[in-house]
mmCIF file of C-alpha atoms and ligand atoms in Angstrom:
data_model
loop_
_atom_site.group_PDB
_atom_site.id
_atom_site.type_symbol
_atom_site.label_atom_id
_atom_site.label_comp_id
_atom_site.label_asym_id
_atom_site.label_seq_id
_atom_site.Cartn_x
_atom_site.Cartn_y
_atom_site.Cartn_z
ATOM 1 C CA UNK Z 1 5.293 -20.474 32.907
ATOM 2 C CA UNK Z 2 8.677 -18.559 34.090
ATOM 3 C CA UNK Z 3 8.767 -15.692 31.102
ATOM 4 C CA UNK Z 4 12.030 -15.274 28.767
ATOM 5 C CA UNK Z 5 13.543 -12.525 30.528
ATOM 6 C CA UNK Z 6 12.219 -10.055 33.485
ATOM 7 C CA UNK Z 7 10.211 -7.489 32.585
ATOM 8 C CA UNK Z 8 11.223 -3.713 34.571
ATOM 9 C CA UNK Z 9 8.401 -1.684 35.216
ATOM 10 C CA UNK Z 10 9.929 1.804 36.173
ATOM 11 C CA UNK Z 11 7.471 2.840 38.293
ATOM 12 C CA UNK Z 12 6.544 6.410 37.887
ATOM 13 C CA UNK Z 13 6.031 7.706 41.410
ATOM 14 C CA UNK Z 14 9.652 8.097 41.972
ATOM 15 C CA UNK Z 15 10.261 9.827 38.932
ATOM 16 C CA UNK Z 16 10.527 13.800 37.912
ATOM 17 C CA UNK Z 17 6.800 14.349 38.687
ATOM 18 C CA UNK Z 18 7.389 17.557 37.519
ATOM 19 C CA UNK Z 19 8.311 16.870 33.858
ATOM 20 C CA UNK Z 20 6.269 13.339 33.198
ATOM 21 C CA UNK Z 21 6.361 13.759 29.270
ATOM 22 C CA UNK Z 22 10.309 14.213 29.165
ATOM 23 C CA UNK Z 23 10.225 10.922 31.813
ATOM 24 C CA UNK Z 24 8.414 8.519 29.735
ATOM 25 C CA UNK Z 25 10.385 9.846 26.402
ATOM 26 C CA UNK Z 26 13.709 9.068 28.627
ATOM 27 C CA UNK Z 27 11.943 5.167 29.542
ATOM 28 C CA UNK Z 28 11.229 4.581 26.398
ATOM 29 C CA UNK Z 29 14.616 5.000 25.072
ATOM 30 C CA UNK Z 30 16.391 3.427 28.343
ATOM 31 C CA UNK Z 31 14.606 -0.023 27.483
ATOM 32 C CA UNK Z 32 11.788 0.371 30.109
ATOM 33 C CA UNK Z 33 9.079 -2.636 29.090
ATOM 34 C CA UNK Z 34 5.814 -1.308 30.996
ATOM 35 C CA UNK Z 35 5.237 1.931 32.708
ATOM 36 C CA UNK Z 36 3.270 1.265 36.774
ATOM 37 C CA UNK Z 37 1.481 4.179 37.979
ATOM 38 C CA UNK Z 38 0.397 4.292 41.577
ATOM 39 C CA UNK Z 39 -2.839 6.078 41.708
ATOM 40 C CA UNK Z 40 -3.678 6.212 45.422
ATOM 41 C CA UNK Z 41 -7.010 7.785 47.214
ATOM 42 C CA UNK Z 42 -6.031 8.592 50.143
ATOM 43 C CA UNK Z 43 -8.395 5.972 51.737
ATOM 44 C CA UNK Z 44 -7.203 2.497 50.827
ATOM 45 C CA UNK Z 45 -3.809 3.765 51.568
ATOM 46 C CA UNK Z 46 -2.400 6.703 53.512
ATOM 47 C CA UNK Z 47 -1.086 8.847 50.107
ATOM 48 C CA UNK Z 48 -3.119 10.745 47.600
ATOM 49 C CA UNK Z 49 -0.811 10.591 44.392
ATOM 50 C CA UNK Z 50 -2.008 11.368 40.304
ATOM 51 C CA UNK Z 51 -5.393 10.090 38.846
ATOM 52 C CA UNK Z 52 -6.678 9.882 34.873
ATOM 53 C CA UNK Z 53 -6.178 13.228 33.813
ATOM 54 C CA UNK Z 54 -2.064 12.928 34.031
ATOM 55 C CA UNK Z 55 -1.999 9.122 32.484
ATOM 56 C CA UNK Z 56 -4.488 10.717 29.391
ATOM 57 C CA UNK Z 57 -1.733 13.804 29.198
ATOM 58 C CA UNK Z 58 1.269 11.432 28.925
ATOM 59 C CA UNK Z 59 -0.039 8.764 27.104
ATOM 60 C CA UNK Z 60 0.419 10.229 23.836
ATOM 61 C CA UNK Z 61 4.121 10.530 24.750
ATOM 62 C CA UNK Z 62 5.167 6.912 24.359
ATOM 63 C CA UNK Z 63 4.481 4.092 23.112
ATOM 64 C CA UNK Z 64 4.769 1.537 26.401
ATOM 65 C CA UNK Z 65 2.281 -0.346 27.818
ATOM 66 C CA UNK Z 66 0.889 1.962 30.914
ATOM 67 C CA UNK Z 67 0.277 -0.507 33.767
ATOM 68 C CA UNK Z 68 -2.172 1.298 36.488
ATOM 69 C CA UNK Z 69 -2.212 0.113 40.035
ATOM 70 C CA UNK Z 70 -5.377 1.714 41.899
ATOM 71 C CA UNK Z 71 -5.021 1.263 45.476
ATOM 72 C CA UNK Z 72 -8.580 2.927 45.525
ATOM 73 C CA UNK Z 73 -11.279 1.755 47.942
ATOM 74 C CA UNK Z 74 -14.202 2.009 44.799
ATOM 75 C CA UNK Z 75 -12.189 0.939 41.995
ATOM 76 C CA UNK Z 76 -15.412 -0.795 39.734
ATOM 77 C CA UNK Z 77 -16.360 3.024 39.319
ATOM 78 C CA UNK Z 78 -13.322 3.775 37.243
ATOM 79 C CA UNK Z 79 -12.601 0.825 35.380
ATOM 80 C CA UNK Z 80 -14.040 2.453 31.797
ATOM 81 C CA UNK Z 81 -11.986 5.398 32.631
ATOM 82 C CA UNK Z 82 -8.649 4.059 33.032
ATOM 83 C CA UNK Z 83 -9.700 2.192 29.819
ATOM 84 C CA UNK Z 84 -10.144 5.621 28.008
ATOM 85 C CA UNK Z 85 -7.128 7.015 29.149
ATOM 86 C CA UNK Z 86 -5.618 4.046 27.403
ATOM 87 C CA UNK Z 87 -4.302 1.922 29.948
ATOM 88 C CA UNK Z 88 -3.437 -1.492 29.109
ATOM 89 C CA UNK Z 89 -2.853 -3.614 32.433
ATOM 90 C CA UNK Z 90 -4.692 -2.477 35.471
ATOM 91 C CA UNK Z 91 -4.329 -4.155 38.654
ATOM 92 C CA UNK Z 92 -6.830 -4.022 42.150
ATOM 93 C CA UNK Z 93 -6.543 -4.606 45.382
ATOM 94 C CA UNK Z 94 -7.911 -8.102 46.480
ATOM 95 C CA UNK Z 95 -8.184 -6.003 49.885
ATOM 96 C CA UNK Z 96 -10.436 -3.408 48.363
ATOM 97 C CA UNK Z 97 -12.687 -5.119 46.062
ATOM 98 C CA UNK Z 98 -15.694 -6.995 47.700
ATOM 99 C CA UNK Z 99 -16.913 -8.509 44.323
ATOM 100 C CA UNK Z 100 -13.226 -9.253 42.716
ATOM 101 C CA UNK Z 101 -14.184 -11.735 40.498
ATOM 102 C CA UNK Z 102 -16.433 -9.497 38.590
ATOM 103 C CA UNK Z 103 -14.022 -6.473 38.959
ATOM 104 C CA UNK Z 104 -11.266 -8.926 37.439
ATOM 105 C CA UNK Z 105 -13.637 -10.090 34.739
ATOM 106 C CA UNK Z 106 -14.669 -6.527 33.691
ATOM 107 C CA UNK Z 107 -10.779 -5.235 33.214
ATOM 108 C CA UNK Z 108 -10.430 -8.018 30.674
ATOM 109 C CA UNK Z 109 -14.248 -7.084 29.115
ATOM 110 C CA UNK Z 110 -12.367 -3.701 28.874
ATOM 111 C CA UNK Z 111 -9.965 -5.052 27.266
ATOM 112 C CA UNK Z 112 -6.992 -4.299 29.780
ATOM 113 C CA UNK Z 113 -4.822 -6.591 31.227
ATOM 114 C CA UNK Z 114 -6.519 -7.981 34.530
ATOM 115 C CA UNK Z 115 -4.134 -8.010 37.517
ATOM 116 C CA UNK Z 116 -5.184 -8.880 41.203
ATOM 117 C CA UNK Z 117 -2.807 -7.119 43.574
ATOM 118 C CA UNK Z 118 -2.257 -8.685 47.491
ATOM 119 C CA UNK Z 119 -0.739 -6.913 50.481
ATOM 120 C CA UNK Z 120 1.617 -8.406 52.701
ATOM 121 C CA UNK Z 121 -0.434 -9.013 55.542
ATOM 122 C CA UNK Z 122 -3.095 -11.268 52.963
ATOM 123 C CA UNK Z 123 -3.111 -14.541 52.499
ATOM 124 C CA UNK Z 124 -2.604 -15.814 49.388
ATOM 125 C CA UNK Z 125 -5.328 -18.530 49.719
ATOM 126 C CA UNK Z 126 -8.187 -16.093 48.661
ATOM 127 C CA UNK Z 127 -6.519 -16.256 45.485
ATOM 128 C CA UNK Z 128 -7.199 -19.645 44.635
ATOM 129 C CA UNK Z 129 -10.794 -19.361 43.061
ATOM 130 C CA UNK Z 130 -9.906 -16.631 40.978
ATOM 131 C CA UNK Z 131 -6.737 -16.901 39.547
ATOM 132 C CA UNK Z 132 -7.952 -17.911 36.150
ATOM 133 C CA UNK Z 133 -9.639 -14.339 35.847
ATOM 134 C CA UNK Z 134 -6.817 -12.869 36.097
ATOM 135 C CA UNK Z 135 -3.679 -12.414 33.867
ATOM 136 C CA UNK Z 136 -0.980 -11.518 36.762
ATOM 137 C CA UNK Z 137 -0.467 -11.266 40.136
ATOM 138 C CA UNK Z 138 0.958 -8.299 41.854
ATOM 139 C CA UNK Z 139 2.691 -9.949 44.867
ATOM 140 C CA UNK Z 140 3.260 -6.338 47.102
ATOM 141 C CA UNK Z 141 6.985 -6.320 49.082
ATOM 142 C CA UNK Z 142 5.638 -3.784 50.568
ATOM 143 C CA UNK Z 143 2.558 -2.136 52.308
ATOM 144 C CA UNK Z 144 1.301 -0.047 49.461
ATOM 145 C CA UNK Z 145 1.455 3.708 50.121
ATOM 146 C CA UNK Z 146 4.622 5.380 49.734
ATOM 147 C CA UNK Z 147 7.932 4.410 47.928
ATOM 148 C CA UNK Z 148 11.262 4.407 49.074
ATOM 149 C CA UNK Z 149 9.795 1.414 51.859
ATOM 150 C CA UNK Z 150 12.221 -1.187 52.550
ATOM 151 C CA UNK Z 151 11.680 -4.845 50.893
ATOM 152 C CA UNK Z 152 9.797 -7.678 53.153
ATOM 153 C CA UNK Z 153 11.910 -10.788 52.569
ATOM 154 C CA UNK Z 154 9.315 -12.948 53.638
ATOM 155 C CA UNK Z 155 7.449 -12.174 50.126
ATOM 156 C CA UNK Z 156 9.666 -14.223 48.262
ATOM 157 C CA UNK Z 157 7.781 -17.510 50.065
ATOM 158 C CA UNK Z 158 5.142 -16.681 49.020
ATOM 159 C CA UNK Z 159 6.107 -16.011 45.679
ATOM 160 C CA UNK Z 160 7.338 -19.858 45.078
ATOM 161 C CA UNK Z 161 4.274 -21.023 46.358
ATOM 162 C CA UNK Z 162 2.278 -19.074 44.160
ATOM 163 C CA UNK Z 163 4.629 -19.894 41.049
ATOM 164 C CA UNK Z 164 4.343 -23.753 41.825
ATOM 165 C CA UNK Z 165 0.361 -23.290 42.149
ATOM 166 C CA UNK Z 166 0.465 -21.455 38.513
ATOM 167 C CA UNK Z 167 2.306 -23.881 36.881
ATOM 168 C CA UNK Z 168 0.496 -24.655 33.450
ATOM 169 C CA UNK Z 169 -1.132 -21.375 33.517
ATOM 170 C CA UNK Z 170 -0.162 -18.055 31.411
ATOM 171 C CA UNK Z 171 -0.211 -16.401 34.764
ATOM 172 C CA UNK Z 172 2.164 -13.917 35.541
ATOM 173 C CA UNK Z 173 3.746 -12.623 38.671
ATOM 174 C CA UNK Z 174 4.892 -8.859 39.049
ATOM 175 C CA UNK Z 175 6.384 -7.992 42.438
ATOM 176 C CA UNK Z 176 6.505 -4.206 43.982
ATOM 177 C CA UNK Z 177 8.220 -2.356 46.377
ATOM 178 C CA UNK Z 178 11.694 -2.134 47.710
ATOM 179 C CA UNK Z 179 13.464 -3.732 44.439
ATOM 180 C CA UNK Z 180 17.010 -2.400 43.591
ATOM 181 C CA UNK Z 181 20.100 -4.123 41.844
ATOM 182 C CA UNK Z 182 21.255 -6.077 45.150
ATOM 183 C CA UNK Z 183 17.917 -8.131 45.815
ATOM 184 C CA UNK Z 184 16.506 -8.640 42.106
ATOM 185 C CA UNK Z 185 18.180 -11.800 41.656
ATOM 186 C CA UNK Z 186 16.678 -13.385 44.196
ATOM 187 C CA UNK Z 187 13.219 -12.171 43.384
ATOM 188 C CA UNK Z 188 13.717 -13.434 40.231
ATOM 189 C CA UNK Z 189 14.861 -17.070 40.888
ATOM 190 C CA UNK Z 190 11.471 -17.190 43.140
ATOM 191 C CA UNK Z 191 9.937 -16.721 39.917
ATOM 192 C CA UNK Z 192 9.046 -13.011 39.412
ATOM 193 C CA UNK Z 193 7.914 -12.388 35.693
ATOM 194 C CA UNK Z 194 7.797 -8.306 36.457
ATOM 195 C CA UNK Z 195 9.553 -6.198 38.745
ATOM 196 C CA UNK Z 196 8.023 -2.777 39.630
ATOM 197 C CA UNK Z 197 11.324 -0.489 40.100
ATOM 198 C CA UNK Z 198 10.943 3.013 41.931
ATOM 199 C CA UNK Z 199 13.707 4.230 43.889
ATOM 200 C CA UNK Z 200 16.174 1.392 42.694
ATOM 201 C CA UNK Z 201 15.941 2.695 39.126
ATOM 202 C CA UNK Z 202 15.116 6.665 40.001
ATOM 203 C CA UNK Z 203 18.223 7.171 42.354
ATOM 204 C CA UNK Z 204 20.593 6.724 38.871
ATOM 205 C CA UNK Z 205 20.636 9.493 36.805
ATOM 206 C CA UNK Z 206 21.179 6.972 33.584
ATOM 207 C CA UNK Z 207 18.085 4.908 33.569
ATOM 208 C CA UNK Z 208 19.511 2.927 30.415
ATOM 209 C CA UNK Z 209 22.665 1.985 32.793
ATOM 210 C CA UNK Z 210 20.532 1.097 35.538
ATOM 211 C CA UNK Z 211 17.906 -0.798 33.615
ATOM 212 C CA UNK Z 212 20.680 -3.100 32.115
ATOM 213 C CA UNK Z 213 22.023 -3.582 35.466
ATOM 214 C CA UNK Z 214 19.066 -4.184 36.598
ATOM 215 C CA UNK Z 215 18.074 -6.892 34.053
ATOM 216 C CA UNK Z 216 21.831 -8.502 34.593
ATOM 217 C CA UNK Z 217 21.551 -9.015 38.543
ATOM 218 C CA UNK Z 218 18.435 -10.375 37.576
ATOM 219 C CA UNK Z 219 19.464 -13.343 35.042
ATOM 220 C CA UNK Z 220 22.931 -13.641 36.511
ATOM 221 C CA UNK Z 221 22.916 -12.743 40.025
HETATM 222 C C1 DX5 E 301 3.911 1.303 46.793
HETATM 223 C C2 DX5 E 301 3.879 1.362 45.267
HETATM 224 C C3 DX5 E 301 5.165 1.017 44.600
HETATM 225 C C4 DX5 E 301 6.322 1.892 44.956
HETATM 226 C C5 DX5 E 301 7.581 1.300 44.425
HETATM 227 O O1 DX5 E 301 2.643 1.552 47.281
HETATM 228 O O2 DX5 E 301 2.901 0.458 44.799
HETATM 229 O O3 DX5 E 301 5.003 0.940 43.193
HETATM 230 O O4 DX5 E 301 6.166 3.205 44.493
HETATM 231 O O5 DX5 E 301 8.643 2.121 44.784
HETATM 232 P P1 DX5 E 301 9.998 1.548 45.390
HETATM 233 O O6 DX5 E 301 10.629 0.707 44.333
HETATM 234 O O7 DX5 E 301 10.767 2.786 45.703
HETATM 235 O O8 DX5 E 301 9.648 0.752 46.618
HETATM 236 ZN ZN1 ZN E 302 2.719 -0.065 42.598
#
């Protein structure tokens, strides 16, 4: 089911890391829907960013949903803690976890949003068995590590295929990496529910501006 309208999900990364609080106020009030944090280990991927301590210090600082995305080679170890810290959707790597059906199963136990994320370079047929544990998809445009990475095209393929094989489900697809003003549109029309937005928001000083624009390209091209 294609949702209403596109959801932006600013994602935090590529923000002010250095005044967070004053960032999420500023979302908020721009018309952000869901906040993405990348928390990275510096094993799955090649980038050590922010873990549960900042999301618990922020979180009291707005009222969005906080969407985590661990690219973390042991994420069943933190699942209760991202819970705690009051995350709502938390997504994991179909890459990382050996067991993913029960990982998936447990964020929804949790009572989080269960999201399996997928890197370029996967095929999307290992999602097949367990797409019914899950609530979304995070189709990666790019390999996960760094922002500021330029968008793969080819992802868009595989993001019809996977919106024909969800048809009749509440399955949702979020896309991330390398979205800005000039490609949403298409990304859109291959059915992404949720973008993930870091550079192509955080280059504009007037998120507001650039989250309308954003959402415009999107629905109008
Ligand atoms: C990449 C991250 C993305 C990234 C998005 O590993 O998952 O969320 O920060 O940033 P942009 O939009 O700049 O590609
Ligand atoms: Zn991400």
């Amino acid at each position: 089911m294609k949702s209403k309208n596109i959801l932006i999900a600013p994602s935090m990364l590529a923000s002010d890391l250095s005044c967070l609080k004053d960032e999420v106020i500023a979302l908020e009030k721009a018309g952000a829907d869901v906040l993405h944090f990348d928390i990275m280990d510096g094993h799955f991927v090649p980038n050590i960013t922010f873990g549960l301590p900042v999301l618990e210090s922020v979180r009291k600082h707005t009222r969005l949903p906080f969407d985590a995305h661990l690219m973390i080679s042991e994420a069943d170890k933190y699942l209760e803690e991202f819970a705690r810290v009051g995350c709502n959707w938390l997504s994991v790597h179909v890459e990382a976890c050996p067991h993913i059906q029960r990982t998936l199963t447990r964020i929804r136990e949790l009572g989080m949003k269960a999201g399996v994320a997928i890197n370029p370079g996967t095929s999307i047929f290992c999602l097949e068995s367990i797409v019914k544990h899950c609530d979304f998809i995070l189709v990666m445009s790019v390999n996960p590590g760094f922002g500021g990475q330029k968008f793969i095209p080819e992802m868009l393929a595989r993001v019809q295929e996977l919106k024909k094989n969800l048809s009749g489900t509440d399955v949702q697809i979020q896309m991330d990496g390398g979205i800005k003003v000039e490609n949403i549109n298409q990304i859109r029309s291959a059915g992404v529910d949720i973008a993930v937005v870091g550079t192509g928001l955080f280059s504009q000083k007037d998120y507001s501006t650039q989250i309308k624009k954003l959402r415009l390209a999107a629905e109008k091209g």
